[in-house]
mmCIF file of C-alpha atoms in Angstrom:
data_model
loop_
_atom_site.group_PDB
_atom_site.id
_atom_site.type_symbol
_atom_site.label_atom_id
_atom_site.label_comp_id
_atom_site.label_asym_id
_atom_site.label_seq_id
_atom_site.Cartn_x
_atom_site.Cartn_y
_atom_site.Cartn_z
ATOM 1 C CA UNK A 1 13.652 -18.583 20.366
ATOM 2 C CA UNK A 2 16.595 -16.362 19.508
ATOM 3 C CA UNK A 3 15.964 -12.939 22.339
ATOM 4 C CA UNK A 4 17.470 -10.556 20.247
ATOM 5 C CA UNK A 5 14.727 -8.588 18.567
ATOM 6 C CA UNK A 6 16.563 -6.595 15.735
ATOM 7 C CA UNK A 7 14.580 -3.544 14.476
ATOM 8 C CA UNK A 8 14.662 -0.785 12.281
ATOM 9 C CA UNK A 9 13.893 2.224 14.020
ATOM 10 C CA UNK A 10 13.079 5.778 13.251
ATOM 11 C CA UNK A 11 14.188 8.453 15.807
ATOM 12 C CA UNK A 12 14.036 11.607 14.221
ATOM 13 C CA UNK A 13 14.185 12.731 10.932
ATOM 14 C CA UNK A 14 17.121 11.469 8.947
ATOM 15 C CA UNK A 15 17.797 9.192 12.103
ATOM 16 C CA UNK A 16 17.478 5.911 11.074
ATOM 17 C CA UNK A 17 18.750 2.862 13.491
ATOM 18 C CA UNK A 18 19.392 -1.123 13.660
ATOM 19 C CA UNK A 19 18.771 -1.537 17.082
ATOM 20 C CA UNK A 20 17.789 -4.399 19.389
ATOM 21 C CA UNK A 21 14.528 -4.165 21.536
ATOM 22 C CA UNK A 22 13.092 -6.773 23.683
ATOM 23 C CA UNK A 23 10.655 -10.017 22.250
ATOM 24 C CA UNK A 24 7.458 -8.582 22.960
ATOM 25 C CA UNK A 25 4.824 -11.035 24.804
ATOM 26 C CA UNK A 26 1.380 -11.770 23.432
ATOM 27 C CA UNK A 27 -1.732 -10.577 24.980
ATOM 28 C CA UNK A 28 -5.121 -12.669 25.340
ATOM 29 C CA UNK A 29 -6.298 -11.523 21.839
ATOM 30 C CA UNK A 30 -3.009 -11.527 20.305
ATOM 31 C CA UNK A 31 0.077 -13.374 18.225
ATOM 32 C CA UNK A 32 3.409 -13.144 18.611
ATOM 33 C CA UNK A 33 5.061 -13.589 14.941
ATOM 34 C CA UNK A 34 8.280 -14.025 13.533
ATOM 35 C CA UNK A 35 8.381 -12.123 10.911
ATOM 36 C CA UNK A 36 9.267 -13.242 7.382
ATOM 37 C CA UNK A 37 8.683 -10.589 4.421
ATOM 38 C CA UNK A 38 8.536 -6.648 4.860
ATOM 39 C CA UNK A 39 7.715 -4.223 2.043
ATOM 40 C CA UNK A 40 9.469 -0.592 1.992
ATOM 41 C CA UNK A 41 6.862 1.826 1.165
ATOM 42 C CA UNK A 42 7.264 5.204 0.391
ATOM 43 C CA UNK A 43 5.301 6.720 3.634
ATOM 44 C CA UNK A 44 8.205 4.424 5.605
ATOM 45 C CA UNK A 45 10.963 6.558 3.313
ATOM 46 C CA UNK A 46 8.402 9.958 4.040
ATOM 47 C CA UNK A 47 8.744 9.453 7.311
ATOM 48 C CA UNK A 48 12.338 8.960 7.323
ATOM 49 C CA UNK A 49 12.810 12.125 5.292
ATOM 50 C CA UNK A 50 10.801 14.425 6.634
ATOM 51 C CA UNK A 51 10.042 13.313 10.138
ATOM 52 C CA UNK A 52 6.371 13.690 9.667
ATOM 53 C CA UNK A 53 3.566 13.325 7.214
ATOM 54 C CA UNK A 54 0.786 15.737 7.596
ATOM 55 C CA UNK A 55 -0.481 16.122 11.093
ATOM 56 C CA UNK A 56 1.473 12.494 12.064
ATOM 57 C CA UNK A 57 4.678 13.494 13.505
ATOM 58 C CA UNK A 58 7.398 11.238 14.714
ATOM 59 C CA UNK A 59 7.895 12.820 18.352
ATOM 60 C CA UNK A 60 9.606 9.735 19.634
ATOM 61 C CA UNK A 61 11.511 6.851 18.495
ATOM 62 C CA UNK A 62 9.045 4.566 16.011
ATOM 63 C CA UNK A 63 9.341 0.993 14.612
ATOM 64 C CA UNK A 64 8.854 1.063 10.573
ATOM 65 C CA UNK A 65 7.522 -0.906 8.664
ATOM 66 C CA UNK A 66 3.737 -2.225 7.385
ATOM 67 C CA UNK A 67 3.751 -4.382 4.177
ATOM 68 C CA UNK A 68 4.186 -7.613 6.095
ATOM 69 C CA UNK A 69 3.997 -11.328 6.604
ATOM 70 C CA UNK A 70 5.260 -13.711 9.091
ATOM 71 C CA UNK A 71 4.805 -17.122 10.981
ATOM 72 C CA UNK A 72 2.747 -17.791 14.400
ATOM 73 C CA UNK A 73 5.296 -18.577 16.969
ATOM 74 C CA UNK A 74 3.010 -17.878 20.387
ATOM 75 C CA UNK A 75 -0.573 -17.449 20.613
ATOM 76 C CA UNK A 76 -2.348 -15.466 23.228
ATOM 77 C CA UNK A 77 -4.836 -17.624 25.789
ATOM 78 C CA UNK A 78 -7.941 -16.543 23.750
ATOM 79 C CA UNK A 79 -6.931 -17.038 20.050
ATOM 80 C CA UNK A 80 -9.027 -19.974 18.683
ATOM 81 C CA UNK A 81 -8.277 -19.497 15.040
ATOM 82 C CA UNK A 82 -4.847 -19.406 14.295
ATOM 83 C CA UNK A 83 -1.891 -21.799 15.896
ATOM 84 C CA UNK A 84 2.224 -21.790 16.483
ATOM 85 C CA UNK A 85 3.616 -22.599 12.766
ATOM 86 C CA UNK A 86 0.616 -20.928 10.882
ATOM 87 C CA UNK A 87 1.983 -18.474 8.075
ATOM 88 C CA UNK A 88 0.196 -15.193 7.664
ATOM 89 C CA UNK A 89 -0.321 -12.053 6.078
ATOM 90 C CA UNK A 90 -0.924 -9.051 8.570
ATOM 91 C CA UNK A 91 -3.417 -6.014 8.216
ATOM 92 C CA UNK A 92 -1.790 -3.210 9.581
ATOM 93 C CA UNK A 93 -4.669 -1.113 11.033
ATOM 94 C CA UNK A 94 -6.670 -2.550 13.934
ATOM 95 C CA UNK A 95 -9.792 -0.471 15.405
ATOM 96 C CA UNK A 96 -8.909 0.679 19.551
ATOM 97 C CA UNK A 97 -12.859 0.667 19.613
ATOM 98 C CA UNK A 98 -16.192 -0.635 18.626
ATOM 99 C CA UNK A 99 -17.033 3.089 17.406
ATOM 100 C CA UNK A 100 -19.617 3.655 14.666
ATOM 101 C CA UNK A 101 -17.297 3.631 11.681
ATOM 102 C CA UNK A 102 -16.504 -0.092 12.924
ATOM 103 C CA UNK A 103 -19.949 -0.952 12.858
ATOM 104 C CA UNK A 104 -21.051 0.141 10.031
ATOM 105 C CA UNK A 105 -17.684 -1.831 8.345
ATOM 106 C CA UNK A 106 -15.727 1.243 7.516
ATOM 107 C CA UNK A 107 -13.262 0.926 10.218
ATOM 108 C CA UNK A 108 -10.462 2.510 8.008
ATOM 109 C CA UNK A 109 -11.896 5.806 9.039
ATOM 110 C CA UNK A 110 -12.086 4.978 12.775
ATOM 111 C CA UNK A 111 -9.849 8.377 14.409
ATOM 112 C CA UNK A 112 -8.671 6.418 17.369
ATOM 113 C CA UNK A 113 -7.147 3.448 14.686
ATOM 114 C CA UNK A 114 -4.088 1.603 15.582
ATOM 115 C CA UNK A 115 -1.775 1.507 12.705
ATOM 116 C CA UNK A 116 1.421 -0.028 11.908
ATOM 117 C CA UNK A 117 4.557 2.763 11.741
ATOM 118 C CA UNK A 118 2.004 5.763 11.844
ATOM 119 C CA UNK A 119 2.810 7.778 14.734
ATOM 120 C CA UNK A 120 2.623 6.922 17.628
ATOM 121 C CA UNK A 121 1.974 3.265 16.823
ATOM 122 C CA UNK A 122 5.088 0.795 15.845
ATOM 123 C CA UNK A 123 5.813 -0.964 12.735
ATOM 124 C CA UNK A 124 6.844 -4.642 12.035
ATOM 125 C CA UNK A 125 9.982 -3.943 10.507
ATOM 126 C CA UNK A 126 11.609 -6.390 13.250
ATOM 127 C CA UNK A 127 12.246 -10.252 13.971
ATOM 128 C CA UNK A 128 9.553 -10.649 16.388
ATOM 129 C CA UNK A 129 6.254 -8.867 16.653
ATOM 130 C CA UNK A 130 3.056 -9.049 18.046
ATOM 131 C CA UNK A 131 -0.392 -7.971 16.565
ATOM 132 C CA UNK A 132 -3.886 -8.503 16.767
ATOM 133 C CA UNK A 133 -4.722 -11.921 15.658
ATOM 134 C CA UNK A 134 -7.823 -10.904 14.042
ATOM 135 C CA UNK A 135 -5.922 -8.671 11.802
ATOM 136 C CA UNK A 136 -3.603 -11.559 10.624
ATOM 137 C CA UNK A 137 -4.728 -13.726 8.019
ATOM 138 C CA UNK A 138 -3.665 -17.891 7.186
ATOM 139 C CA UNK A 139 -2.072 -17.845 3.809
ATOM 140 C CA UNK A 140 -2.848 -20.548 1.766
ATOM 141 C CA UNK A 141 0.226 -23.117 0.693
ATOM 142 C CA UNK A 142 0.335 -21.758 -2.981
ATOM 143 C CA UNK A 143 0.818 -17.737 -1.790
ATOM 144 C CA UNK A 144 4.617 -17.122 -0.695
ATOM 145 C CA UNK A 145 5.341 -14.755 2.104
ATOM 146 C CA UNK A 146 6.567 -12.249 -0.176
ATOM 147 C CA UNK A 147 3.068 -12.060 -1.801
ATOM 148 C CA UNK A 148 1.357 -12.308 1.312
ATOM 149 C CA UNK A 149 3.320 -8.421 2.401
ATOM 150 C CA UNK A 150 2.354 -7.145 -0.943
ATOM 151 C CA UNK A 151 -1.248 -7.571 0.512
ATOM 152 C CA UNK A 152 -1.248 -4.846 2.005
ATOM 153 C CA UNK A 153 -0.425 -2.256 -1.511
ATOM 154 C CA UNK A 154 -2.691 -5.095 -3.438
ATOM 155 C CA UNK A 155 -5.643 -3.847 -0.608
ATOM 156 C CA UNK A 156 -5.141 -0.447 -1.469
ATOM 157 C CA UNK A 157 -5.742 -0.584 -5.210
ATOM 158 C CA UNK A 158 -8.739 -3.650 -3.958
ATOM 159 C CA UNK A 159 -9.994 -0.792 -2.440
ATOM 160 C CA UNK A 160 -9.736 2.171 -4.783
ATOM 161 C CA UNK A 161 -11.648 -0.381 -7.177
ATOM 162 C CA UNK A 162 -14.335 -0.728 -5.465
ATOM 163 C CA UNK A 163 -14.476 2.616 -4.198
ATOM 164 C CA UNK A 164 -14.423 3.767 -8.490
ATOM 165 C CA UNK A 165 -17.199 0.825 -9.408
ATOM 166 C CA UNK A 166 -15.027 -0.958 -11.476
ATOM 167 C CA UNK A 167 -16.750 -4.098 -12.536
ATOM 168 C CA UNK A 168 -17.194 -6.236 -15.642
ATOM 169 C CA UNK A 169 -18.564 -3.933 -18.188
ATOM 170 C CA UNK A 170 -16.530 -0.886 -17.374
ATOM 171 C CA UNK A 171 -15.359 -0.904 -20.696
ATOM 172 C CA UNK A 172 -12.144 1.916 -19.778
ATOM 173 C CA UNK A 173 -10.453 3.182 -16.819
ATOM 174 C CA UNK A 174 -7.595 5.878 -16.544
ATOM 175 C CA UNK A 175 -4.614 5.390 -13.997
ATOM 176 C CA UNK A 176 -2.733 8.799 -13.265
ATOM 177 C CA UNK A 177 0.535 6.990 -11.885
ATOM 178 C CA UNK A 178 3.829 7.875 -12.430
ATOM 179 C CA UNK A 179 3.488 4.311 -12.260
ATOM 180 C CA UNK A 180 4.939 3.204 -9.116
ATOM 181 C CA UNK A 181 4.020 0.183 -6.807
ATOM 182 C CA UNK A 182 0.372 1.630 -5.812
ATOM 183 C CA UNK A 183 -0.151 2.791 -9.600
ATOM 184 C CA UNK A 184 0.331 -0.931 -10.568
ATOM 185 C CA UNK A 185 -1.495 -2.746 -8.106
ATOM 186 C CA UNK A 186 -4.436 -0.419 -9.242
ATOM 187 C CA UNK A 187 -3.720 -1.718 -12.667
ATOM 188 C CA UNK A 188 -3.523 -5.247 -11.744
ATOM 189 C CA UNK A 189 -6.777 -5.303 -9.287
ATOM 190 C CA UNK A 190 -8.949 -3.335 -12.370
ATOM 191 C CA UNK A 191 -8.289 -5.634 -14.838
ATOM 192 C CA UNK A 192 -9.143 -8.304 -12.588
ATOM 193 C CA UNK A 193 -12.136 -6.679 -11.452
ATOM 194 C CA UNK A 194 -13.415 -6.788 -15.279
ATOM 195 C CA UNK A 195 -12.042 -3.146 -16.605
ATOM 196 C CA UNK A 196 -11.938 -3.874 -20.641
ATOM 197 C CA UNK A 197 -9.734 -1.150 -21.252
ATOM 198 C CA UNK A 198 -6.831 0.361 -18.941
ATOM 199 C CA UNK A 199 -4.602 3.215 -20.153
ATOM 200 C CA UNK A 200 -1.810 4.191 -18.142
ATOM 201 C CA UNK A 201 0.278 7.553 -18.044
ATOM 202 C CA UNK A 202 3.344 8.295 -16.534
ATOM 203 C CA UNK A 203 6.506 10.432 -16.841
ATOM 204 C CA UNK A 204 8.770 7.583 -17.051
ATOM 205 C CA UNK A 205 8.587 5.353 -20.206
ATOM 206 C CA UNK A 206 10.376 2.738 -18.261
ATOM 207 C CA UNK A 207 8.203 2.056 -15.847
ATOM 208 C CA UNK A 208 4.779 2.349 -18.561
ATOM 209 C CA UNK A 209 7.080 -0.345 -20.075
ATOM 210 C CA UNK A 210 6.442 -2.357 -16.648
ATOM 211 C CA UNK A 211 2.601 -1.465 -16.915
ATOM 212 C CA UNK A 212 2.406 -2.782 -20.386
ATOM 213 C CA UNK A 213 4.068 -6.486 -19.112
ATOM 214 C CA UNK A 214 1.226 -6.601 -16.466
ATOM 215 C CA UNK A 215 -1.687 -5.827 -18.312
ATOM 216 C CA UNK A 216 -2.205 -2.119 -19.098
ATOM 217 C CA UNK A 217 -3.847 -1.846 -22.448
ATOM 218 C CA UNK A 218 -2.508 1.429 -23.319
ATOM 219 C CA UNK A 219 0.303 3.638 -21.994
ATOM 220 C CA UNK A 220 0.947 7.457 -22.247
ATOM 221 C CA UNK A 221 4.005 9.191 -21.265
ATOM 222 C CA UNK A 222 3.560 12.169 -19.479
ATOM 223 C CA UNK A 223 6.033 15.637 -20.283
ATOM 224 C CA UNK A 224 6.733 18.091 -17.353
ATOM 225 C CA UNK A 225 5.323 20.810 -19.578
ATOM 226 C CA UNK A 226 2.409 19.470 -20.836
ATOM 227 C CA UNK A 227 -1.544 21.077 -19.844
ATOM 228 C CA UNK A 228 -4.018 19.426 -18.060
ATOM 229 C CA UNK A 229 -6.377 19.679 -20.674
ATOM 230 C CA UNK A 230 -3.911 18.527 -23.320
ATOM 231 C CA UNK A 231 -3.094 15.857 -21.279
ATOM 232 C CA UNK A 232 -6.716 15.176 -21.123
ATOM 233 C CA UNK A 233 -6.964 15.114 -24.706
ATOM 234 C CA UNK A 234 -4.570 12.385 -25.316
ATOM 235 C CA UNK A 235 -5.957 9.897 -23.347
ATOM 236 C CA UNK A 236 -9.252 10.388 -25.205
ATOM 237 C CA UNK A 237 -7.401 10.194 -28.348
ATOM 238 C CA UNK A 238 -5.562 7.059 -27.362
ATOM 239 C CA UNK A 239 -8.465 4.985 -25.447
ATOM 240 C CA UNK A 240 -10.915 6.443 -28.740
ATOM 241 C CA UNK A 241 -13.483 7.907 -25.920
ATOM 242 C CA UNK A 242 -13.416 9.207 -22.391
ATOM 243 C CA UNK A 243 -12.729 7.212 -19.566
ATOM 244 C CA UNK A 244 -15.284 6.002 -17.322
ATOM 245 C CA UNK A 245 -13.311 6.130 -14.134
ATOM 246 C CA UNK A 246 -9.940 7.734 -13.278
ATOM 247 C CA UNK A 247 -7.642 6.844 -10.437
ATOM 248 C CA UNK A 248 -5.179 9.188 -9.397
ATOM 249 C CA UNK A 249 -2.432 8.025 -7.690
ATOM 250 C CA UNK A 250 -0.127 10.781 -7.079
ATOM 251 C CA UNK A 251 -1.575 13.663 -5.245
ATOM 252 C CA UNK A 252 -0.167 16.357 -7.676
ATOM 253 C CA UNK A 253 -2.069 19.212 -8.697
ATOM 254 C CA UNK A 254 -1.959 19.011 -12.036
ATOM 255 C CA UNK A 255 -2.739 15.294 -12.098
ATOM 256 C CA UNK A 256 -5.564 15.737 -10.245
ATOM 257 C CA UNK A 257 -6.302 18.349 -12.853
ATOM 258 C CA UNK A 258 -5.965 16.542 -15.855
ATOM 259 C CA UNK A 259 -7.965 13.221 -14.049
ATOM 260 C CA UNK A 260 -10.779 15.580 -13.787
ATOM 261 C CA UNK A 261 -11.166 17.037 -17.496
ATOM 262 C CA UNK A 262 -10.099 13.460 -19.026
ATOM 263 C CA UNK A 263 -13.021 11.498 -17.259
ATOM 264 C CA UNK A 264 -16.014 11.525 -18.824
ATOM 265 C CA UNK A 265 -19.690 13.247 -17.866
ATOM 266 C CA UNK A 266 -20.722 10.800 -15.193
ATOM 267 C CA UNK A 267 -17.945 9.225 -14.670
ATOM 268 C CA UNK A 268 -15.898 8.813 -11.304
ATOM 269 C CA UNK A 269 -12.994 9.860 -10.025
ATOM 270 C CA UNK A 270 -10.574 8.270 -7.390
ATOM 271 C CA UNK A 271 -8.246 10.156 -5.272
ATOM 272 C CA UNK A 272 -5.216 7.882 -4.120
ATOM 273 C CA UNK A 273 -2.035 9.895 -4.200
ATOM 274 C CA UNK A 274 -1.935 12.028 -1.170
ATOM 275 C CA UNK A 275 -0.002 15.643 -1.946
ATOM 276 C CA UNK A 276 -0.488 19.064 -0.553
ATOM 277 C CA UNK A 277 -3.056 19.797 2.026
ATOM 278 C CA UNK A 278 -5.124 22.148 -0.348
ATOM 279 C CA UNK A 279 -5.068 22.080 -4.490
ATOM 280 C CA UNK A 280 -6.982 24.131 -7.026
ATOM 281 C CA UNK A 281 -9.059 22.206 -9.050
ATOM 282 C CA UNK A 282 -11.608 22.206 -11.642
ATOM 283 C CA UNK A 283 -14.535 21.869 -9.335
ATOM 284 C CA UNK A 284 -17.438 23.371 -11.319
ATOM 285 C CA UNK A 285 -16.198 21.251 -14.448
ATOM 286 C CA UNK A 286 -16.508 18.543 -12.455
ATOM 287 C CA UNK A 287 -19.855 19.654 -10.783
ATOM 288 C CA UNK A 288 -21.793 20.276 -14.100
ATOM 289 C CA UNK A 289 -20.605 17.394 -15.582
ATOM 290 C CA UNK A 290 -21.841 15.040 -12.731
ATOM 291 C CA UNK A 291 -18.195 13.541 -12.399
ATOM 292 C CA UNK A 292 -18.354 12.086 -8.821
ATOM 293 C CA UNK A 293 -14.992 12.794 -6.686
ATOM 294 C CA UNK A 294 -14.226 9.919 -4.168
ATOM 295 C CA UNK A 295 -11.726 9.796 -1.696
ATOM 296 C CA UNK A 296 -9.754 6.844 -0.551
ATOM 297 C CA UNK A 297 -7.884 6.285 2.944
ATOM 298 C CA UNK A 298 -6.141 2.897 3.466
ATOM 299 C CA UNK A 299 -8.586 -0.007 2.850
ATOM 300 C CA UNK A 300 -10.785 -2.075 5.005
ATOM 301 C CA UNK A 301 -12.304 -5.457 4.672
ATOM 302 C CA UNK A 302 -9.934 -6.373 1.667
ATOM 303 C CA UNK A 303 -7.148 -8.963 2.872
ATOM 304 C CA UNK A 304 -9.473 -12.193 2.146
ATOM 305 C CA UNK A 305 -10.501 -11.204 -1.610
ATOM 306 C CA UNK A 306 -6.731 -10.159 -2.298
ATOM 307 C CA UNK A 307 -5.834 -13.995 -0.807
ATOM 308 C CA UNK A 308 -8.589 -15.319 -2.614
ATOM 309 C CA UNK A 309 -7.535 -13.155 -6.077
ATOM 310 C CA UNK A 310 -3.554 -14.908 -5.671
ATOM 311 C CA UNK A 311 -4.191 -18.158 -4.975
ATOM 312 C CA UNK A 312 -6.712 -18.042 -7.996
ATOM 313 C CA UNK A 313 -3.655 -16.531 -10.034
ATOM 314 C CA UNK A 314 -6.115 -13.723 -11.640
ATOM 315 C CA UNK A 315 -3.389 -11.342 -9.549
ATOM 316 C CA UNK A 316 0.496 -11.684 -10.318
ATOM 317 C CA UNK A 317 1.986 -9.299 -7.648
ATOM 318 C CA UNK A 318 5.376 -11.180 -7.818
ATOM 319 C CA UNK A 319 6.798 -9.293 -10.500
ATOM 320 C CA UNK A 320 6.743 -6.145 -8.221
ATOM 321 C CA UNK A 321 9.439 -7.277 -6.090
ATOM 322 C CA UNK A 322 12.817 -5.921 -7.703
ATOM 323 C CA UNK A 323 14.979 -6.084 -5.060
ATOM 324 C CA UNK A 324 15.689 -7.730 -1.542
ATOM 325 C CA UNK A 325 18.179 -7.064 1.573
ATOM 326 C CA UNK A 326 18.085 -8.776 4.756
ATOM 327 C CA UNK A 327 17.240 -7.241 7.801
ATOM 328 C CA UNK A 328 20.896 -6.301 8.870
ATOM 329 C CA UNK A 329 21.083 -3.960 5.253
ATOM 330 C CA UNK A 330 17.542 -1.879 5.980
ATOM 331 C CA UNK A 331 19.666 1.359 5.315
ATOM 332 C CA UNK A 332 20.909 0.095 2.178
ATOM 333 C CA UNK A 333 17.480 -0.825 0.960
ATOM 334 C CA UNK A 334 15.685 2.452 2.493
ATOM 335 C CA UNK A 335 18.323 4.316 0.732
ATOM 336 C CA UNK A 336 17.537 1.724 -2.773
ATOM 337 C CA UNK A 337 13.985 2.958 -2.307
ATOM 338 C CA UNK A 338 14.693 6.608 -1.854
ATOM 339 C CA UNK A 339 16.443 6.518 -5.082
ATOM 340 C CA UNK A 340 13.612 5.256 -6.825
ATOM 341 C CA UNK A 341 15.194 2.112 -7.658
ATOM 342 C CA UNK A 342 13.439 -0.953 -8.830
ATOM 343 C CA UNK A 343 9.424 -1.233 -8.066
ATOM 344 C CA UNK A 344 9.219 -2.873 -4.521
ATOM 345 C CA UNK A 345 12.286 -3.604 -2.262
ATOM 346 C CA UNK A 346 11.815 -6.226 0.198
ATOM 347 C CA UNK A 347 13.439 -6.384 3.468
ATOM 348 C CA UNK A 348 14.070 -10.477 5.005
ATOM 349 C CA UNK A 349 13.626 -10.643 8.741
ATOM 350 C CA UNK A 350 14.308 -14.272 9.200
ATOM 351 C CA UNK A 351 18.048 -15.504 8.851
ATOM 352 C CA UNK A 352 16.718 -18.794 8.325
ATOM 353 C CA UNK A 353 14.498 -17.895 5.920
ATOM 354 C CA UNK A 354 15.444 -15.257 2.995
ATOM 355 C CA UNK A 355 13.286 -17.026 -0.065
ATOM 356 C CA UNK A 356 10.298 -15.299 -1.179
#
């Protein structure tokens, strides 16, 4: 095994680095993985940015990376399920503790979480890395590594679903998106969760283009100036009713505005898109109108159905992956993502190994 560990580390804000750190060594309950496959997402290019996001702060040098797959090279003394050579895709948040939001199987919400490039936990943005090997899961033959890193968005719209209800018979659902990678993946998990009717809306007519190839039934495009409550409007004009469920996917104010007025009386809506600590918002609307507000924060329990929805092919997420750079280029393709290039980049760790 090569002992140069190349990583992509984060020192301060702005203060991005290639640098080489040791091969770290598995413990009792852990794998030691090569990786393959590494997603850029837009908290890795947040953090890079801005140094912080909300109360996580990067106070000392930090690993990125979280979207992730790689193979089994070493397996700690009491791993019984997985072996050297197995592929697999890799959870990034693994409970410290048996607390009660474990055991009651919302361990998402555990406070003490370990999570992959969240301060002041490392990411897998390296050649070698070592994780919990009950957070890493076999893929199948048929699911590439590439697909196996977009797990971890797929889990986030997996969960969002399931947080909204969506099921066979929910005859429409409303993405707020500017349709980026998490705006799709919501897309792609709803219609394969049964939703009848998806309309999309976004500023850029480019990307609803995008939508429209993977599924989305009906696309709006959003202008800078337009109301809430206009915006509202169109979507019941174009789905021919109100929504039954909205998800929201960028945190703006005004989204989170217009989600509320378009969705109908008893509907539900989802909160993905993280923005400003506090927003003003039509609360009472919502409250008379028995529209139920939900909140989502990561995922939990999702990595086997999104393996079980790609090897089954109802989920394409290969499509999302627009551009890739190996490992030695990660400021190139930070930089690709910053610019809002292309839906997914993908960074190669393996210099054997650059296919998907």
């Amino acid at each position: 095994m090569a002992q140069e560990n190349l990583s992509v580390v984060l020192h301060s804000q702005g203060d991005l680095r290639l640098e080489n750190r040791p091969v770290p060594e598995p413990g009792p309950n852990e794998v030691l993985l090569q990786m393959h496959s590494v997603g850029i997402c837009g908290s890795d290019v947040h953090y890079w940015q801005h140094g912080r996001i909300g109360d996580y702060v990067v106070t000392k040098p930090m690993v990125l990376g979280h979207e992730a797959s790689g193979r089994v090279v070493k397996v700690g003394s009491a791993v019984k399920h997985l072996k050297a050579g197995d592929r697999v895709a890799i959870e990034p948040g693994v409970p410290r503790e048996m607390d009660e939001f474990f055991k009651n199987g919302r361990y998402n919400l555990s406070p003490t979480i370990f999570f992959c490039a969240t301060p002041p936990d490392d990411g897998n943005l390296c050649r070698y890395y070592k994780h919990s090997a009950n957070f890493c899961y076999k893929l199948p033959d048929n699911v590439t590594f590439e697909e196996g890193a977009l797990i971890e968005p797929l889990s986030v719209g997996i969960h969002a679903c399931r947080r909204a209800g969506v099921s066979l018979g929910s005859t429409s659902v409303h993405l707020v998106c500017f349709a980026g990678p998490i705006g799709l993946v919501c897309l792609l998990v709803a219609k394969a969760m049964g939703a009848s009717k998806v309309v999309i809306t976004d500023l850029f007519p480019e990307r609803l283009t995008v939508a429209k190839e993977l599924g989305a039934d009906f696309q709006l495009t959003v202008k800078r100036g337009d109301g809430p409550q206009q915006l509202a409007k169109s979507v019941e004009d174009l789905l021919g009713a109100q929504p039954h469920i909205t998800i929201e996917c960028t945190g703006v104010e005004s989204s989170i505005q217009s989600a509320i007025y378009a969705t109908r009386s008893g509907g539900v809506v989802v909160l993905v898109g993280l923005g400003s600590e506090m927003a003003t918002v039509p609360l009472i609307n919502a409250a008379v109108r028995e529209v139920d507000i939900r909140g989502v924060f990561r995922y939990c329990n999702t990595w086997p159905m999104a393996i079980a929805m790609l090897v089954s092919g109802k989920v394409n997420v290969k499509p999302l992956v627009t551009h890739r750079f190996p490992l030695e280029q990660a400021v190139q393709a930070f930089e690709t993502t910053r610019q809002g290039l292309g839906i997914k980049v993908m960074l190669k760790c393996d210099q054997n190994d650059q296919n998907p």
